[in-house]
Amino acid sequence: MKKASNTDSYLHILKYISLFGGVQVLNVLIGIVRNKFVAMLLGPQGVGLISLFNSTTKLISDSTNFGISMSAVRNISEDYDQNDEEKLTEDIALVRSWSLLAALLGFFICIFLSPLLSRYTFAWDGHTLHFILLSPCVALTALAGGELAILKGVRKLRALAAISVYNVLGALVLTVPLYYFFGDAAIVPSLVLMALVQLLLTIMVSCRLYPFHVSFQKTFLDKGWGMIRLGTAFVFAGILGSGADLIIRSYLNNVSDIATVGFYNSAFMMTMVYAGMIFSAMETDYFPRLSGANNLKFTFNQIVNRQIEVTLLLISPLLTFFLLFLPQLILFLYSDKFLPALSMAQVLVLAMYVRAIRLPVEYIPLAKGDSKSYLLLEALYDIFLVSLVLLGFWKWGLFGAGLGIAAAGLLNLVCVYGYAYVRYGYRLSSSVMRYAALHFSIGLLVLLCVRSDDEWMRWGVASLLCVVSTIVSLRVMKAKSGLW
């Protein structure tokens, strides 16, 4: 019981959020340099084109990878914990065999659907050859996903962190020269090259630990059906998410232009990805702890609430400073050509407060093994997202698109919490509600200040609110964790 208490403590959560968040920060810093070069070399049109290609290939990948990158972790982890070397070796071969089948399936489906992908993504057939040439990306991603699942299952977290960093470094060193010399013509080759680099980095570690073996005998492959069934929920969730993203970006491209897609992508990346680094510990630390306590109602609620509290306390001050310096960040991360993305990015910061509460609760159905409920809630969110973003953009442009994302997140939070309340007996703690109300109010006030034309409001009052948010979080974390 003492071990459980320690792993559920505020100090434990702080430690692992800091660990995995630190790796993400390093990756983002390297990625920032790369994105800066890409923005300068290709401009909004090139960034938008990369965004559409990535969204489309991700949709194909999510549709054909059997969910192995997630479902395989469970089987391999169980074998590893039980010290069953024979079963572990067999399951690793099984994962690799199914990953190779998924890679071939994704490769041929991408080629077969390339005319349709070009027509419905770009409203013309001029990119059919590009999608054919991108088919190796889908295959390489499927293979890398299986190998990464193996490393996660055997707890090679340092190796995973190193692979992540070297992958981003490789993308910087290899692709920027291509964009410099060949411009837009280098986009497709660079995407294939990045997928290849990720696979090579991964198998250099995984195959050294466990030599590569596969088998396509029916009796052997049949042993993997349990893993495939478990991955189905993740596959459908990935299809829904990628499909919603593709619909939004294609709509923006068709009713506006490719530059608008670039602005949308820039705002989304700066807030939902860069500012969301704090969420990187959810899958690696929080989810396993939650799964282990799914039959202990009090402990289960406590784990969820403490995760929300720490996440809110850590991310809220960062979001206020992010809002304050957002114009300067756009110039630093991209260029002055991307300033039209500012209004959307500002609103998206508010969506991050909602996400800090929503994301830990969204893991509850998965921890309970309730894949149908998970898919239902994901489908509702994607419906909210597409409907509200399209409506918001139609009414108010990119600012409206940001409002749509924030509103979709808020509606989804209501649905997710209501569902968890009724079905699983989950209850938000009073401290979570207090911290959420306080920090969201501060964030909203900072947003109003930075959108003001008054320089005193823009810098003086907003800066003071940032300091208040920081002091509040530090005082609470000190009291909760006893760290200093």
Short mmCIF file of N, CA and C in Angstrom, two decimals, residues 43-184:
data_model
loop_
_atom_site.label_atom_id
_atom_site.label_comp_id
_atom_site.label_asym_id
_atom_site.label_seq_id
_atom_site.Cartn_x
_atom_site.Cartn_y
_atom_site.Cartn_z
N GLY A 43 7.25 29.41 -46.94
CA GLY A 43 6.14 30.33 -46.76
C GLY A 43 4.86 29.63 -46.34
N PRO A 44 3.76 30.40 -46.15
CA PRO A 44 2.49 29.81 -45.71
C PRO A 44 1.97 28.73 -46.66
N GLN A 45 2.15 28.92 -47.98
CA GLN A 45 1.65 27.93 -48.93
C GLN A 45 2.35 26.58 -48.76
N GLY A 46 3.67 26.62 -48.59
CA GLY A 46 4.42 25.39 -48.39
C GLY A 46 4.07 24.70 -47.09
N VAL A 47 3.93 25.50 -46.01
CA VAL A 47 3.54 24.95 -44.71
C VAL A 47 2.16 24.31 -44.80
N GLY A 48 1.25 24.97 -45.52
CA GLY A 48 -0.10 24.42 -45.71
C GLY A 48 -0.08 23.12 -46.49
N LEU A 49 0.77 23.04 -47.51
CA LEU A 49 0.88 21.82 -48.32
C LEU A 49 1.41 20.66 -47.48
N ILE A 50 2.44 20.93 -46.67
CA ILE A 50 2.97 19.90 -45.77
C ILE A 50 1.88 19.43 -44.81
N SER A 51 1.10 20.39 -44.29
CA SER A 51 0.03 20.07 -43.35
C SER A 51 -1.00 19.13 -43.98
N LEU A 52 -1.40 19.42 -45.21
CA LEU A 52 -2.40 18.58 -45.88
C LEU A 52 -1.85 17.19 -46.18
N PHE A 53 -0.61 17.11 -46.63
CA PHE A 53 0.00 15.81 -46.89
C PHE A 53 0.11 14.99 -45.61
N ASN A 54 0.54 15.63 -44.52
CA ASN A 54 0.66 14.94 -43.24
C ASN A 54 -0.69 14.45 -42.73
N SER A 55 -1.71 15.29 -42.83
CA SER A 55 -3.04 14.92 -42.36
C SER A 55 -3.59 13.73 -43.14
N THR A 56 -3.37 13.73 -44.45
CA THR A 56 -3.90 12.67 -45.29
C THR A 56 -3.18 11.35 -45.04
N THR A 57 -1.85 11.37 -45.00
CA THR A 57 -1.12 10.13 -44.76
C THR A 57 -1.37 9.60 -43.35
N LYS A 58 -1.59 10.50 -42.40
CA LYS A 58 -1.91 10.06 -41.03
C LYS A 58 -3.26 9.37 -41.00
N LEU A 59 -4.22 9.87 -41.80
CA LEU A 59 -5.53 9.23 -41.87
C LEU A 59 -5.39 7.80 -42.41
N ILE A 60 -4.62 7.62 -43.47
CA ILE A 60 -4.41 6.28 -44.02
C ILE A 60 -3.69 5.40 -43.01
N SER A 61 -2.69 5.94 -42.35
CA SER A 61 -1.92 5.18 -41.37
C SER A 61 -2.80 4.74 -40.20
N ASP A 62 -3.59 5.67 -39.67
CA ASP A 62 -4.47 5.35 -38.55
C ASP A 62 -5.53 4.32 -38.94
N SER A 63 -5.89 4.29 -40.21
CA SER A 63 -6.93 3.38 -40.69
C SER A 63 -6.43 1.97 -40.93
N THR A 64 -5.13 1.80 -41.08
CA THR A 64 -4.60 0.50 -41.51
C THR A 64 -3.58 -0.12 -40.56
N ASN A 65 -3.26 0.53 -39.44
CA ASN A 65 -2.17 0.02 -38.60
C ASN A 65 -2.63 -0.95 -37.52
N PHE A 66 -3.94 -1.30 -37.50
CA PHE A 66 -4.49 -2.27 -36.55
C PHE A 66 -4.35 -1.85 -35.09
N GLY A 67 -3.94 -0.61 -34.84
CA GLY A 67 -3.78 -0.15 -33.46
C GLY A 67 -2.65 -0.82 -32.72
N ILE A 68 -1.70 -1.41 -33.46
CA ILE A 68 -0.62 -2.20 -32.84
C ILE A 68 0.26 -1.35 -31.95
N SER A 69 0.49 -0.11 -32.33
CA SER A 69 1.40 0.74 -31.55
C SER A 69 0.92 0.95 -30.13
N MET A 70 -0.39 0.78 -29.89
CA MET A 70 -0.94 0.90 -28.54
C MET A 70 -1.23 -0.46 -27.93
N SER A 71 -1.94 -1.32 -28.67
CA SER A 71 -2.40 -2.59 -28.09
C SER A 71 -1.25 -3.54 -27.80
N ALA A 72 -0.18 -3.49 -28.58
CA ALA A 72 0.94 -4.41 -28.37
C ALA A 72 1.67 -4.14 -27.07
N VAL A 73 1.63 -2.91 -26.59
CA VAL A 73 2.33 -2.56 -25.36
C VAL A 73 1.84 -3.40 -24.20
N ARG A 74 0.54 -3.63 -24.15
CA ARG A 74 -0.05 -4.37 -23.03
C ARG A 74 0.49 -5.81 -22.98
N ASN A 75 0.46 -6.53 -24.11
CA ASN A 75 0.91 -7.92 -24.13
C ASN A 75 2.40 -8.03 -23.78
N ILE A 76 3.21 -7.19 -24.41
CA ILE A 76 4.65 -7.27 -24.18
C ILE A 76 5.00 -6.89 -22.75
N SER A 77 4.30 -5.90 -22.22
CA SER A 77 4.54 -5.47 -20.84
C SER A 77 4.22 -6.59 -19.85
N GLU A 78 3.12 -7.32 -20.09
CA GLU A 78 2.76 -8.44 -19.22
C GLU A 78 3.83 -9.52 -19.24
N ASP A 79 4.32 -9.87 -20.43
CA ASP A 79 5.39 -10.87 -20.54
C ASP A 79 6.64 -10.41 -19.82
N TYR A 80 6.96 -9.13 -19.97
CA TYR A 80 8.16 -8.57 -19.36
C TYR A 80 8.06 -8.61 -17.84
N ASP A 81 6.89 -8.25 -17.29
CA ASP A 81 6.70 -8.25 -15.84
C ASP A 81 6.76 -9.66 -15.26
N GLN A 82 6.32 -10.65 -16.04
CA GLN A 82 6.30 -12.03 -15.56
C GLN A 82 7.62 -12.76 -15.82
N ASN A 83 8.59 -12.06 -16.41
CA ASN A 83 9.90 -12.66 -16.73
C ASN A 83 9.77 -13.91 -17.60
N ASP A 84 8.75 -13.91 -18.46
CA ASP A 84 8.53 -15.04 -19.37
C ASP A 84 9.25 -14.75 -20.68
N GLU A 85 10.54 -15.10 -20.74
CA GLU A 85 11.36 -14.75 -21.90
C GLU A 85 10.87 -15.42 -23.18
N GLU A 86 10.43 -16.67 -23.05
CA GLU A 86 9.96 -17.40 -24.24
C GLU A 86 8.70 -16.75 -24.82
N LYS A 87 7.75 -16.43 -23.94
CA LYS A 87 6.51 -15.79 -24.39
C LYS A 87 6.81 -14.38 -24.92
N LEU A 88 7.74 -13.69 -24.28
CA LEU A 88 8.11 -12.35 -24.72
C LEU A 88 8.68 -12.39 -26.14
N THR A 89 9.58 -13.33 -26.40
CA THR A 89 10.17 -13.45 -27.73
C THR A 89 9.11 -13.77 -28.78
N GLU A 90 8.17 -14.64 -28.40
CA GLU A 90 7.09 -15.01 -29.33
C GLU A 90 6.19 -13.81 -29.63
N ASP A 91 5.83 -13.06 -28.59
CA ASP A 91 4.94 -11.91 -28.79
C ASP A 91 5.62 -10.80 -29.60
N ILE A 92 6.92 -10.64 -29.40
CA ILE A 92 7.65 -9.64 -30.19
C ILE A 92 7.64 -10.02 -31.67
N ALA A 93 7.85 -11.31 -31.96
CA ALA A 93 7.77 -11.78 -33.35
C ALA A 93 6.37 -11.59 -33.90
N LEU A 94 5.37 -11.80 -33.05
CA LEU A 94 3.98 -11.63 -33.46
C LEU A 94 3.69 -10.17 -33.80
N VAL A 95 4.18 -9.28 -32.96
CA VAL A 95 3.99 -7.84 -33.21
C VAL A 95 4.65 -7.44 -34.52
N ARG A 96 5.85 -7.92 -34.76
CA ARG A 96 6.56 -7.57 -35.98
C ARG A 96 5.88 -8.15 -37.22
N SER A 97 5.34 -9.35 -37.09
CA SER A 97 4.65 -9.96 -38.24
C SER A 97 3.40 -9.17 -38.61
N TRP A 98 2.60 -8.83 -37.61
CA TRP A 98 1.38 -8.06 -37.87
C TRP A 98 1.73 -6.64 -38.31
N SER A 99 2.81 -6.07 -37.79
CA SER A 99 3.22 -4.73 -38.22
C SER A 99 3.61 -4.72 -39.69
N LEU A 100 4.28 -5.78 -40.13
CA LEU A 100 4.66 -5.87 -41.54
C LEU A 100 3.43 -6.00 -42.43
N LEU A 101 2.44 -6.77 -41.98
CA LEU A 101 1.19 -6.89 -42.74
C LEU A 101 0.47 -5.54 -42.79
N ALA A 102 0.46 -4.83 -41.66
CA ALA A 102 -0.17 -3.50 -41.63
C ALA A 102 0.55 -2.54 -42.56
N ALA A 103 1.88 -2.63 -42.61
CA ALA A 103 2.66 -1.76 -43.48
C ALA A 103 2.31 -2.00 -44.95
N LEU A 104 2.22 -3.26 -45.34
CA LEU A 104 1.87 -3.59 -46.72
C LEU A 104 0.45 -3.14 -47.06
N LEU A 105 -0.46 -3.34 -46.12
CA LEU A 105 -1.85 -2.91 -46.34
C LEU A 105 -1.92 -1.40 -46.54
N GLY A 106 -1.29 -0.64 -45.66
CA GLY A 106 -1.30 0.81 -45.77
C GLY A 106 -0.64 1.30 -47.04
N PHE A 107 0.45 0.65 -47.44
CA PHE A 107 1.18 1.02 -48.66
C PHE A 107 0.28 0.91 -49.89
N PHE A 108 -0.39 -0.22 -50.04
CA PHE A 108 -1.20 -0.43 -51.24
C PHE A 108 -2.50 0.37 -51.21
N ILE A 109 -3.07 0.57 -50.02
CA ILE A 109 -4.29 1.38 -49.94
C ILE A 109 -4.00 2.83 -50.29
N CYS A 110 -2.86 3.34 -49.85
CA CYS A 110 -2.49 4.73 -50.18
C CYS A 110 -2.34 4.89 -51.70
N ILE A 111 -1.72 3.91 -52.35
CA ILE A 111 -1.57 3.96 -53.81
C ILE A 111 -2.93 3.89 -54.49
N PHE A 112 -3.76 2.96 -54.04
CA PHE A 112 -5.07 2.74 -54.66
C PHE A 112 -5.98 3.96 -54.53
N LEU A 113 -5.91 4.63 -53.37
CA LEU A 113 -6.80 5.76 -53.11
C LEU A 113 -6.21 7.11 -53.54
N SER A 114 -5.00 7.11 -54.07
CA SER A 114 -4.33 8.38 -54.38
C SER A 114 -5.15 9.32 -55.27
N PRO A 115 -5.86 8.85 -56.32
CA PRO A 115 -6.67 9.79 -57.10
C PRO A 115 -7.77 10.45 -56.27
N LEU A 116 -8.42 9.65 -55.40
CA LEU A 116 -9.49 10.20 -54.56
C LEU A 116 -8.91 11.17 -53.52
N LEU A 117 -7.78 10.82 -52.94
CA LEU A 117 -7.16 11.70 -51.95
C LEU A 117 -6.81 13.04 -52.56
N SER A 118 -6.29 13.03 -53.77
CA SER A 118 -5.94 14.28 -54.45
C SER A 118 -7.18 15.10 -54.75
N ARG A 119 -8.22 14.42 -55.25
CA ARG A 119 -9.43 15.14 -55.67
C ARG A 119 -10.15 15.78 -54.49
N TYR A 120 -10.27 15.03 -53.39
CA TYR A 120 -11.07 15.55 -52.28
C TYR A 120 -10.26 16.40 -51.29
N THR A 121 -8.96 16.28 -51.33
CA THR A 121 -8.13 17.12 -50.46
C THR A 121 -7.81 18.46 -51.11
N PHE A 122 -7.56 18.43 -52.41
CA PHE A 122 -7.14 19.64 -53.12
C PHE A 122 -8.14 20.11 -54.18
N ALA A 123 -9.24 19.36 -54.36
CA ALA A 123 -10.29 19.71 -55.33
C ALA A 123 -9.80 19.61 -56.77
N TRP A 124 -8.67 18.92 -57.00
CA TRP A 124 -8.22 18.62 -58.36
C TRP A 124 -7.28 17.43 -58.31
N ASP A 125 -6.90 16.89 -59.50
CA ASP A 125 -6.15 15.64 -59.56
C ASP A 125 -4.64 15.82 -59.69
N GLY A 126 -4.17 17.04 -59.50
CA GLY A 126 -2.75 17.31 -59.75
C GLY A 126 -1.79 16.70 -58.75
N HIS A 127 -2.30 16.20 -57.61
CA HIS A 127 -1.40 15.66 -56.58
C HIS A 127 -1.49 14.14 -56.46
N THR A 128 -2.07 13.47 -57.46
CA THR A 128 -2.19 12.01 -57.41
C THR A 128 -0.83 11.34 -57.29
N LEU A 129 0.12 11.76 -58.12
CA LEU A 129 1.46 11.18 -58.08
C LEU A 129 2.13 11.42 -56.73
N HIS A 130 1.89 12.58 -56.13
CA HIS A 130 2.48 12.88 -54.83
C HIS A 130 2.00 11.89 -53.77
N PHE A 131 0.70 11.57 -53.79
CA PHE A 131 0.18 10.61 -52.81
C PHE A 131 0.71 9.20 -53.06
N ILE A 132 0.93 8.85 -54.32
CA ILE A 132 1.54 7.55 -54.62
C ILE A 132 2.95 7.50 -54.04
N LEU A 133 3.69 8.58 -54.22
CA LEU A 133 5.07 8.64 -53.71
C LEU A 133 5.12 8.71 -52.19
N LEU A 134 4.01 9.13 -51.56
CA LEU A 134 3.95 9.20 -50.09
C LEU A 134 3.56 7.86 -49.46
N SER A 135 3.19 6.87 -50.27
CA SER A 135 2.76 5.58 -49.72
C SER A 135 3.83 4.92 -48.85
N PRO A 136 5.14 5.05 -49.16
CA PRO A 136 6.13 4.49 -48.23
C PRO A 136 6.07 5.09 -46.83
N CYS A 137 5.62 6.34 -46.71
CA CYS A 137 5.48 6.96 -45.38
C CYS A 137 4.54 6.14 -44.50
N VAL A 138 3.43 5.71 -45.10
CA VAL A 138 2.44 4.94 -44.35
C VAL A 138 3.04 3.62 -43.89
N ALA A 139 3.75 2.94 -44.80
CA ALA A 139 4.36 1.65 -44.46
C ALA A 139 5.44 1.80 -43.40
N LEU A 140 6.31 2.77 -43.56
CA LEU A 140 7.40 2.98 -42.61
C LEU A 140 6.88 3.36 -41.22
N THR A 141 5.79 4.14 -41.19
CA THR A 141 5.19 4.53 -39.91
C THR A 141 4.62 3.33 -39.18
N ALA A 142 3.99 2.41 -39.93
CA ALA A 142 3.44 1.20 -39.31
C ALA A 142 4.54 0.33 -38.72
N LEU A 143 5.63 0.17 -39.45
CA LEU A 143 6.76 -0.63 -38.94
C LEU A 143 7.38 0.01 -37.71
N ALA A 144 7.56 1.33 -37.75
CA ALA A 144 8.13 2.03 -36.59
C ALA A 144 7.22 1.94 -35.38
N GLY A 145 5.90 1.99 -35.62
CA GLY A 145 4.94 1.89 -34.52
C GLY A 145 5.06 0.58 -33.77
N GLY A 146 5.25 -0.52 -34.50
CA GLY A 146 5.42 -1.82 -33.85
C GLY A 146 6.69 -1.89 -33.03
N GLU A 147 7.79 -1.36 -33.58
CA GLU A 147 9.06 -1.38 -32.86
C GLU A 147 9.03 -0.49 -31.62
N LEU A 148 8.36 0.66 -31.73
CA LEU A 148 8.23 1.54 -30.57
C LEU A 148 7.39 0.88 -29.48
N ALA A 149 6.36 0.13 -29.88
CA ALA A 149 5.54 -0.58 -28.90
C ALA A 149 6.38 -1.60 -28.14
N ILE A 150 7.29 -2.26 -28.84
CA ILE A 150 8.18 -3.23 -28.18
C ILE A 150 9.04 -2.54 -27.13
N LEU A 151 9.61 -1.42 -27.48
CA LEU A 151 10.48 -0.69 -26.54
C LEU A 151 9.69 -0.16 -25.34
N LYS A 152 8.45 0.28 -25.58
CA LYS A 152 7.61 0.72 -24.46
C LYS A 152 7.30 -0.45 -23.54
N GLY A 153 6.98 -1.60 -24.13
CA GLY A 153 6.61 -2.77 -23.34
C GLY A 153 7.72 -3.26 -22.45
N VAL A 154 8.97 -3.15 -22.91
CA VAL A 154 10.10 -3.60 -22.10
C VAL A 154 10.75 -2.45 -21.33
N ARG A 155 10.03 -1.33 -21.25
CA ARG A 155 10.37 -0.18 -20.40
C ARG A 155 11.72 0.47 -20.74
N LYS A 156 12.05 0.54 -22.01
CA LYS A 156 13.28 1.22 -22.42
C LYS A 156 12.99 2.71 -22.62
N LEU A 157 12.66 3.39 -21.52
CA LEU A 157 12.21 4.77 -21.61
C LEU A 157 13.33 5.72 -22.01
N ARG A 158 14.54 5.47 -21.54
CA ARG A 158 15.66 6.33 -21.94
C ARG A 158 15.93 6.20 -23.44
N ALA A 159 15.85 4.97 -23.93
CA ALA A 159 16.05 4.75 -25.36
C ALA A 159 14.97 5.44 -26.17
N LEU A 160 13.74 5.38 -25.68
CA LEU A 160 12.63 6.04 -26.37
C LEU A 160 12.84 7.55 -26.41
N ALA A 161 13.31 8.10 -25.29
CA ALA A 161 13.57 9.54 -25.24
C ALA A 161 14.68 9.92 -26.23
N ALA A 162 15.73 9.10 -26.28
CA ALA A 162 16.84 9.38 -27.20
C ALA A 162 16.39 9.29 -28.65
N ILE A 163 15.59 8.27 -28.97
CA ILE A 163 15.07 8.12 -30.33
C ILE A 163 14.25 9.34 -30.72
N SER A 164 13.44 9.81 -29.78
CA SER A 164 12.60 10.97 -30.04
C SER A 164 13.44 12.20 -30.37
N VAL A 165 14.49 12.42 -29.59
CA VAL A 165 15.35 13.59 -29.81
C VAL A 165 16.12 13.47 -31.12
N TYR A 166 16.73 12.30 -31.36
CA TYR A 166 17.50 12.11 -32.59
C TYR A 166 16.62 12.18 -33.83
N ASN A 167 15.37 11.75 -33.69
CA ASN A 167 14.44 11.81 -34.81
C ASN A 167 14.19 13.26 -35.23
N VAL A 168 13.97 14.12 -34.23
CA VAL A 168 13.74 15.53 -34.53
C VAL A 168 15.01 16.18 -35.08
N LEU A 169 16.16 15.82 -34.51
CA LEU A 169 17.43 16.34 -35.03
C LEU A 169 17.66 15.91 -36.48
N GLY A 170 17.36 14.65 -36.75
CA GLY A 170 17.51 14.14 -38.11
C GLY A 170 16.63 14.88 -39.10
N ALA A 171 15.40 15.17 -38.68
CA ALA A 171 14.48 15.91 -39.55
C ALA A 171 15.03 17.30 -39.86
N LEU A 172 15.65 17.92 -38.85
CA LEU A 172 16.23 19.25 -39.06
C LEU A 172 17.41 19.21 -40.03
N VAL A 173 18.34 18.30 -39.78
CA VAL A 173 19.58 18.26 -40.55
C VAL A 173 19.35 17.80 -41.99
N LEU A 174 18.41 16.87 -42.18
CA LEU A 174 18.23 16.29 -43.51
C LEU A 174 17.26 17.05 -44.40
N THR A 175 16.20 17.62 -43.81
CA THR A 175 15.16 18.21 -44.65
C THR A 175 15.38 19.68 -44.99
N VAL A 176 15.95 20.45 -44.06
CA VAL A 176 16.14 21.88 -44.33
C VAL A 176 17.01 22.12 -45.57
N PRO A 177 18.14 21.41 -45.74
CA PRO A 177 18.89 21.60 -46.99
C PRO A 177 18.08 21.27 -48.24
N LEU A 178 17.22 20.24 -48.15
CA LEU A 178 16.39 19.89 -49.30
C LEU A 178 15.44 21.03 -49.65
N TYR A 179 14.82 21.63 -48.62
CA TYR A 179 13.91 22.75 -48.88
C TYR A 179 14.68 23.96 -49.43
N TYR A 180 15.90 24.14 -48.97
CA TYR A 180 16.69 25.29 -49.42
C TYR A 180 17.02 25.17 -50.92
N PHE A 181 17.41 23.98 -51.34
CA PHE A 181 17.84 23.81 -52.73
C PHE A 181 16.69 23.53 -53.70
N PHE A 182 15.63 22.85 -53.21
CA PHE A 182 14.58 22.42 -54.14
C PHE A 182 13.21 23.01 -53.85
N GLY A 183 13.04 23.74 -52.75
CA GLY A 183 11.78 24.39 -52.46
C GLY A 183 10.64 23.40 -52.28
N ASP A 184 9.46 23.74 -52.82
CA ASP A 184 8.28 22.90 -52.67
C ASP A 184 8.47 21.50 -53.24
#
